[in-house]
CSV table of C-alpha atoms in Angstrom, one decimal:
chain,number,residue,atom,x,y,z
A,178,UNK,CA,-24.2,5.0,10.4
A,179,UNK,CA,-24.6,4.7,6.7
A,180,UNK,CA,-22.2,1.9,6.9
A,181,UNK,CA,-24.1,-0.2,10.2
A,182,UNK,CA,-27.1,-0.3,8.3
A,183,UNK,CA,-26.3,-1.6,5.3
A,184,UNK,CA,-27.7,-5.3,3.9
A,185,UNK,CA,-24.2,-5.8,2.2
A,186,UNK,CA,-20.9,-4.0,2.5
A,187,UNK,CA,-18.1,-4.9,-0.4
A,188,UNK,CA,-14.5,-4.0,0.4
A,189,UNK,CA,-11.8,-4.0,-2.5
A,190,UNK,CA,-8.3,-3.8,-2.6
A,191,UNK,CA,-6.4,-2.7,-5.4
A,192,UNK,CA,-9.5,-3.7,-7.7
A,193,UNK,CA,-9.9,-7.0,-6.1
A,194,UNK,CA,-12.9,-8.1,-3.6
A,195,UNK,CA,-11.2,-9.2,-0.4
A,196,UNK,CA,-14.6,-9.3,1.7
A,197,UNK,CA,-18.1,-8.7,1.6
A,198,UNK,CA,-20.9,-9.1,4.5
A,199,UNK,CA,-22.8,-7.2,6.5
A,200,UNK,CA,-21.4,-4.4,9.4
A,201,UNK,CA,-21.4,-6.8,12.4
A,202,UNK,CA,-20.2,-9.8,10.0
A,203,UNK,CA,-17.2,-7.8,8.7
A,204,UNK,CA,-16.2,-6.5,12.7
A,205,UNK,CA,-16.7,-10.6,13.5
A,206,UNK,CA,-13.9,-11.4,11.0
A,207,UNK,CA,-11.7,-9.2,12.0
A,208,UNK,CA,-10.5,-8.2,8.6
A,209,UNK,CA,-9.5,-5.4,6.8
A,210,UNK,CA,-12.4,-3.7,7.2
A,211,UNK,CA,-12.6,-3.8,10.1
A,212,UNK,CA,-9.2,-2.4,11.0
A,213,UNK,CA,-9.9,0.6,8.7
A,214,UNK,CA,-12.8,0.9,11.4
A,215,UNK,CA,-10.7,1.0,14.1
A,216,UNK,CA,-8.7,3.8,12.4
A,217,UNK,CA,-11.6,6.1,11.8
A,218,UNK,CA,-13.2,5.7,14.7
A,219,UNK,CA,-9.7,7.7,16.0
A,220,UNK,CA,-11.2,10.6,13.5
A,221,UNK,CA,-14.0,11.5,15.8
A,222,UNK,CA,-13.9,11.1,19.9
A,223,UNK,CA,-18.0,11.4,19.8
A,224,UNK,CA,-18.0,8.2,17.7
A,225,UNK,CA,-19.3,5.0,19.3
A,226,UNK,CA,-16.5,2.9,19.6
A,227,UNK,CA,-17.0,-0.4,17.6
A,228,UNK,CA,-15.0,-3.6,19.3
A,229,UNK,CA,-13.2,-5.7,17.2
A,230,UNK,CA,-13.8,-9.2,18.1
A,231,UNK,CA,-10.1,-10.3,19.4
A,232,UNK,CA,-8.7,-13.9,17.8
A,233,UNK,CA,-8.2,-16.1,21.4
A,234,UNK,CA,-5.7,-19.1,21.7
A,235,UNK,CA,-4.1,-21.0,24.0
A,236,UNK,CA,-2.4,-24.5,24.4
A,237,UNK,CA,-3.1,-26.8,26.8
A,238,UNK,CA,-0.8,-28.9,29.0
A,239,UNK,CA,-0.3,-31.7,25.9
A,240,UNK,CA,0.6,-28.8,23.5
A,241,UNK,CA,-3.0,-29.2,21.8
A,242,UNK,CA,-4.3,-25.7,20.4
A,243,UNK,CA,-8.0,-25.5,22.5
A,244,UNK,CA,-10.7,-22.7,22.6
A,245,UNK,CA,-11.3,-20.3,25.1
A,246,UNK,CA,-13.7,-22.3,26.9
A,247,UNK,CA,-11.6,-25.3,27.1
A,248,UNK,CA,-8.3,-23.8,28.3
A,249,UNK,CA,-7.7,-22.7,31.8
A,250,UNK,CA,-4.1,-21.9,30.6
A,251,UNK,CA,-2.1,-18.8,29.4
A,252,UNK,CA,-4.0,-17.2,26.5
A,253,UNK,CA,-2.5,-15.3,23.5
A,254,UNK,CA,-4.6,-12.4,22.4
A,255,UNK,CA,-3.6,-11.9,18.6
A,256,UNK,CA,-4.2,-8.5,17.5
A,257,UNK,CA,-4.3,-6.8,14.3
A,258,UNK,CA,-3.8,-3.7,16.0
A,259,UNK,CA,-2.1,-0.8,13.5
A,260,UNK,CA,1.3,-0.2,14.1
A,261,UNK,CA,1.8,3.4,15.2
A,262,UNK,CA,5.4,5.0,14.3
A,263,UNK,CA,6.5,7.0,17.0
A,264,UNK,CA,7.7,10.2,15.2
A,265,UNK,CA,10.8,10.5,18.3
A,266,UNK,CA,12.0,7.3,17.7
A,267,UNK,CA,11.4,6.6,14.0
A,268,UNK,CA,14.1,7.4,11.2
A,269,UNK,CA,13.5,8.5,7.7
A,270,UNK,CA,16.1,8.7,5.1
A,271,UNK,CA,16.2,8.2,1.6
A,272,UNK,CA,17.9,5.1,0.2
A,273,UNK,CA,20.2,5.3,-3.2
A,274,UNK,CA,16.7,4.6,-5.7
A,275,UNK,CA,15.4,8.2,-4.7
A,276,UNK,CA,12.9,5.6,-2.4
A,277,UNK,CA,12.1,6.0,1.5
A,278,UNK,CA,14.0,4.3,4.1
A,279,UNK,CA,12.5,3.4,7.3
A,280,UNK,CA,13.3,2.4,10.8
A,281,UNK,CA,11.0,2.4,13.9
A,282,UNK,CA,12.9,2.5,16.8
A,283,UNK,CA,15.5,-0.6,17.2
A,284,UNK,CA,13.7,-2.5,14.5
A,285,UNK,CA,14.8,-3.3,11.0
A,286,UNK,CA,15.4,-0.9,8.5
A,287,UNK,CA,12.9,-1.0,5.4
A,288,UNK,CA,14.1,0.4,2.3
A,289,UNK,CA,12.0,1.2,-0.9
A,290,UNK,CA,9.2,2.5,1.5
A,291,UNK,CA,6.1,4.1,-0.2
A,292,UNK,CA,3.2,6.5,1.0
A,293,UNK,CA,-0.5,6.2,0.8
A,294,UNK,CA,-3.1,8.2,2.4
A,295,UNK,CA,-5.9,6.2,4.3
A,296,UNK,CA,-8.1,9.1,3.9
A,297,UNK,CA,-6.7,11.2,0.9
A,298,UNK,CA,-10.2,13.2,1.1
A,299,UNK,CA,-11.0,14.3,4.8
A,300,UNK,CA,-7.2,13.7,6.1
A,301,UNK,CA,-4.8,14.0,3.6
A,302,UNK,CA,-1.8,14.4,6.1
A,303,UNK,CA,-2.9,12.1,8.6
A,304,UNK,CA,-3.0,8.5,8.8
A,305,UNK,CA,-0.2,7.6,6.4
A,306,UNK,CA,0.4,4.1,5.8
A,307,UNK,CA,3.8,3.5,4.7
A,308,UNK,CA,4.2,0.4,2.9
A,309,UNK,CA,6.9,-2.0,1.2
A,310,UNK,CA,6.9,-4.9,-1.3
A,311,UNK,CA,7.1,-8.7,-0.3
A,312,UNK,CA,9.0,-11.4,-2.1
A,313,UNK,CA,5.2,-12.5,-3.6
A,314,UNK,CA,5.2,-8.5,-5.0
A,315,UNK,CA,2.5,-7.7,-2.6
A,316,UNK,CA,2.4,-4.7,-0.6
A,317,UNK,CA,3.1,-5.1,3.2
A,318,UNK,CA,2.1,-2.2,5.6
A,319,UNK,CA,4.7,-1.8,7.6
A,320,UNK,CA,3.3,0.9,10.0
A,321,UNK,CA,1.2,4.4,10.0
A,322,UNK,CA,2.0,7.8,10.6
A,323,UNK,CA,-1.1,9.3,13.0
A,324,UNK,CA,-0.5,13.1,11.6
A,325,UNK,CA,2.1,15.0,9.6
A,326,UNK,CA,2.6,17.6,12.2
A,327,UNK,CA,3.8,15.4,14.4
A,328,UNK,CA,7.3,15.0,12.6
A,329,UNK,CA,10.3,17.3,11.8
A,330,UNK,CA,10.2,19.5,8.7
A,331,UNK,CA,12.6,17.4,7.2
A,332,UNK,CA,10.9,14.2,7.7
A,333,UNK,CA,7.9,15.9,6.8
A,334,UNK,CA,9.4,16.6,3.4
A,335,UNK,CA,10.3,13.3,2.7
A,336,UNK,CA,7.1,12.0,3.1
A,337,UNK,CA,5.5,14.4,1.0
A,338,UNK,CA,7.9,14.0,-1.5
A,339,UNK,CA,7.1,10.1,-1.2
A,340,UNK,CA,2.9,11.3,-1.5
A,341,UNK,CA,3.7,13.3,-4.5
A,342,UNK,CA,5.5,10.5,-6.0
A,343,UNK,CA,2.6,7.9,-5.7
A,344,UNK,CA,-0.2,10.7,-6.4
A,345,UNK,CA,1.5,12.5,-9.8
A,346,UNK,CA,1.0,10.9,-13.2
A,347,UNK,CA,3.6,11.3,-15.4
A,348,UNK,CA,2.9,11.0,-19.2
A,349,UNK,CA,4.2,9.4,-21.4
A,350,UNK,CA,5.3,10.1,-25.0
A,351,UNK,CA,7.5,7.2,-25.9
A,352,UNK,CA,10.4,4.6,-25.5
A,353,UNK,CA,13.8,4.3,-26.1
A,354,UNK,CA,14.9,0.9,-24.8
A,355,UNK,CA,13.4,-1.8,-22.8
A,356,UNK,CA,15.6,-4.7,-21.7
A,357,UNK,CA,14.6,-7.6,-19.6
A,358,UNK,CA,17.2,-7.9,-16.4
A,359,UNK,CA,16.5,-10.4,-13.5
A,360,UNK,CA,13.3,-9.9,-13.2
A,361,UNK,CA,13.2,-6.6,-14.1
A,362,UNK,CA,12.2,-4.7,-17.0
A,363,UNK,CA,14.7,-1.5,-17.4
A,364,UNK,CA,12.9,0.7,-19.5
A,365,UNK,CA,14.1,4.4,-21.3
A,366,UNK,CA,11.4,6.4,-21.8
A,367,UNK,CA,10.2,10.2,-22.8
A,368,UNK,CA,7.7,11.7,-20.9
A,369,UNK,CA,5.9,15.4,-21.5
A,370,UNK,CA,8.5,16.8,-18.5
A,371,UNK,CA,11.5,14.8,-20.6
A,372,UNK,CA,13.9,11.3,-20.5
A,373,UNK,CA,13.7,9.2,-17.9
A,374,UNK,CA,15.2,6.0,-17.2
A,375,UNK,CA,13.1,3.7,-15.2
A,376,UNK,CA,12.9,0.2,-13.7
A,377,UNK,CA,9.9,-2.2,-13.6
A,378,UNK,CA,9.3,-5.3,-11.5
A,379,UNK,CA,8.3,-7.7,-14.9
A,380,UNK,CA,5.3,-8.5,-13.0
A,381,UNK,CA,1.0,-8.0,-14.0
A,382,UNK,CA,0.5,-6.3,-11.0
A,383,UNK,CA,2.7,-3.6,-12.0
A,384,UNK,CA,0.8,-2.4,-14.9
A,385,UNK,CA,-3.0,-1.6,-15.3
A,386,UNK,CA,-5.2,-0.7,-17.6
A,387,UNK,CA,-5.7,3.3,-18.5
A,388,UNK,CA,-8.8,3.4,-20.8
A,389,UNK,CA,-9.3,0.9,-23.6
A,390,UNK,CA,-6.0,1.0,-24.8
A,391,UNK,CA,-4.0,2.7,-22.4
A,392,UNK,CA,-1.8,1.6,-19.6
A,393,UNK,CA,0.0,2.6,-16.1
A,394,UNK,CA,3.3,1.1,-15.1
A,395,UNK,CA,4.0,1.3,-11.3
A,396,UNK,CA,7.8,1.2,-10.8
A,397,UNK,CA,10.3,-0.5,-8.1
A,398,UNK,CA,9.5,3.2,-6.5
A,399,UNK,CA,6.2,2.7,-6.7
A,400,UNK,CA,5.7,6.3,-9.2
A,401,UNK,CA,3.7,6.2,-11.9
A,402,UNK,CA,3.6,6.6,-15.6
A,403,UNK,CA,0.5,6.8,-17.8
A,404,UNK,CA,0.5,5.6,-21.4
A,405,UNK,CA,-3.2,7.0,-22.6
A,406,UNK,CA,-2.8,5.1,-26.4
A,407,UNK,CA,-0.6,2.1,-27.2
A,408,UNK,CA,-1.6,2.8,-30.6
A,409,UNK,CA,-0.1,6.1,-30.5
A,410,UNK,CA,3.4,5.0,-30.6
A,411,UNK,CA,5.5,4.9,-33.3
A,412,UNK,CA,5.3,0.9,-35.2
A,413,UNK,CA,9.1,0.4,-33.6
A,414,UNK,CA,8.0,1.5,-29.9
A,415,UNK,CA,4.5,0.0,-30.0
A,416,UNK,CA,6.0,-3.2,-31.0
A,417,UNK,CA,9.2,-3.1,-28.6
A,418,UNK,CA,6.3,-2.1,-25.8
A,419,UNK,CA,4.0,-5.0,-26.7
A,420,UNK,CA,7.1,-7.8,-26.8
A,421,UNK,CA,7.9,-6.9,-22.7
A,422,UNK,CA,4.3,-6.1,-22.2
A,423,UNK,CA,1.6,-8.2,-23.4
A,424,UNK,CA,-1.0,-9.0,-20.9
């Protein structure tokens, strides 16, 4: 209700505004808003139902793309419609990275599969969206899971193992080694719980700001590591840190 009577709605992703408008102009573009919409309104069966405005097509007889009031031919309805893993016919695994593997069915298998909670406050073990990186290094949803319950114990493991993963900070205290490889940044590092050896997709959208001088790397697993204070690092560290990572 809040939400339908608001002047102005802004929606961010990762820090970036994707949309803005009001209620009925954000259902009208079909966005993702107003998928996220769709999704909640599964959260409550005494909800009114909100309609998202489907995206019509067809081609007439020349092959010319025409409105819906023009064509008296086959339409397309185009859909952005989640897409729901069926917990009998979906496979998890773990790939050789310590990542997620995932295969729906008889589609293709997605490997380096991560875990975020849609609603991490009123549903934190339904409506998992499991998503993967593109060759742009942008994340691509490649389905949701409607509830936790729903799936073995030993899937459930893995995808809590894959929550934990995105959802736990890890410190750090220092590095040993970083080396630029193919795109990569392969970095040796201590953290409060000890070594680790780590790689980086040498990429901005991999590493954020923490702070006024602090940053978070986001690995090719997609776990994270805080660094609270460049300055903090010994002169060798800080400057083999600032020579990789300098944005």
């Amino acid at each position: 209700t809040t939400l339908r009577d608001a002047n102005r709605i802004l929606v961010f992703d990762q820090g970036k505004l994707i949309e803005q408008g009001s209620h009925a102009e954000l259902m009208e573009q079909d966005g993702h808003y107003a998928r996220l919409v769709q999704i909640q309104m599964q959260l409550s069966s005494d909800s009114p139902t909100d309609h998202v405005a489907p995206r019509l097509t067809a081609t007439n007889n020349n092959g010319t793309i025409c409105s819906e009031e023009d064509s008296t031919s086959e339409q397309q309805v185009v859909s952005d419609e989640p897409n729901w893993f069926d917990p009998r016919s979906t496979k998890f695994s773990t790939d050789g990275f310590n990542g997620l593997s995932v295969q729906g069915g008889d589609g293709p298998v997605y490997r380096g599969v991560f875990a975020v909670r849609l609603f991490p406050a009123t549903e934190p073990d339904g409506f998992i969206s499991l998503r993967t990186w593109d060759l742009d290094g942008h994340d691509q949803e490649i389905g949701i899971i409607r509830h936790l319950r729903e799936l073995t114990e030993t899937d459930q493991a893995l995808i809590r193992d894959a929550l934990d993963r995105r959802y736990l900070l890890r410190s750090i205290v220092g590095f040993d080694e970083i080396r630029l490889e193919y795109g990569h940044l392969m970095i040796d590092l201590r953290t409060l719980d000890g070594p680790r050896s780590i790689i980086l997709r040498w990429d901005r959208s991999q590493v954020h700001d923490f702070g006024n001088h602090g940053k978070i790397l986001i690995d090719v697993n997609d776990d994270r590591y805080v660094l609270s204070d460049i300055n903090r690092l010994r002169t060798r560290e800080r400057e083999l840190f600032q020579r990789h990572i300098y944005w």
